[in-house]
PDB file of C-alpha atoms in Angstrom:
ATOM      1  CA  MET A   1      -4.965  -3.309 -17.270  1.00 62.00           C
ATOM      2  CA  ASP A   2      -7.907  -0.911 -17.403  1.00 83.00           C
ATOM      3  CA  GLN A   3     -10.295  -3.782 -16.778  1.00 88.00           C
ATOM      4  CA  LEU A   4      -8.415  -4.838 -13.664  1.00 88.00           C
ATOM      5  CA  PHE A   5      -8.273  -1.263 -12.442  1.00 86.00           C
ATOM      6  CA  SER A   6     -11.987  -0.825 -13.060  1.00 86.00           C
ATOM      7  CA  ARG A   7     -12.737  -4.003 -11.156  1.00 89.00           C
ATOM      8  CA  SER A   8     -10.581  -2.861  -8.236  1.00 83.00           C
ATOM      9  CA  VAL A   9     -12.379   0.468  -8.101  1.00 81.00           C
ATOM     10  CA  THR A  10     -15.736  -1.298  -8.080  1.00 83.00           C
ATOM     11  CA  ILE A  11     -14.688  -3.567  -5.233  1.00 80.00           C
ATOM     12  CA  LEU A  12     -13.099  -0.754  -3.243  1.00 73.00           C
ATOM     13  CA  SER A  13     -16.057   1.555  -3.736  1.00 75.00           C
ATOM     14  CA  ARG A  14     -18.184  -0.905  -1.770  1.00 76.00           C
ATOM     15  CA  HIS A  15     -15.974  -0.234   1.243  1.00 66.00           C
ATOM     16  CA  GLN A  16     -15.428   3.417   0.455  1.00 64.00           C
ATOM     17  CA  SER A  17     -16.898   4.662   3.722  1.00 62.00           C
ATOM     18  CA  ILE A  18     -14.464   2.489   5.668  1.00 62.00           C
ATOM     19  CA  LEU A  19     -11.334   2.722   3.547  1.00 61.00           C
ATOM     20  CA  GLN A  20     -11.721   6.016   1.725  1.00 66.00           C
ATOM     21  CA  PRO A  21      -8.445   7.569   2.989  1.00 74.00           C
ATOM     22  CA  THR A  22      -6.563   4.388   2.132  1.00 78.00           C
ATOM     23  CA  ILE A  23      -8.119   4.224  -1.331  1.00 72.00           C
ATOM     24  CA  GLU A  24      -7.211   7.831  -2.046  1.00 79.00           C
ATOM     25  CA  GLN A  25      -3.652   7.262  -0.920  1.00 84.00           C
ATOM     26  CA  CYS A  26      -3.326   4.106  -3.030  1.00 82.00           C
ATOM     27  CA  LEU A  27      -4.770   5.837  -6.072  1.00 84.00           C
ATOM     28  CA  GLU A  28      -2.418   8.780  -5.655  1.00 87.00           C
ATOM     29  CA  GLU A  29       0.570   6.460  -5.426  1.00 86.00           C
ATOM     30  CA  ARG A  30      -0.624   4.504  -8.461  1.00 84.00           C
ATOM     31  CA  PHE A  31      -1.078   7.599 -10.595  1.00 83.00           C
ATOM     32  CA  HIS A  32       2.203   9.115  -9.470  1.00 81.00           C
ATOM     33  CA  SER A  33       4.125   5.951 -10.321  1.00 80.00           C
ATOM     34  CA  ARG A  34       2.336   5.699 -13.640  1.00 73.00           C
ATOM     35  CA  SER A  35       3.125   9.332 -14.386  1.00 67.00           C
ATOM     36  CA  LEU A  36       6.810   8.760 -13.679  1.00 60.00           C
TER      37      LEU A  36
END
């Protein structure tokens, strides 16, 4: 799970300048669901 997440972050970071708001939103949703 951590490996997949790490890979996703690496891929997304390449497009960070374009998709930064989307990435942040996705990450927030991920962490919130994981917290619950």
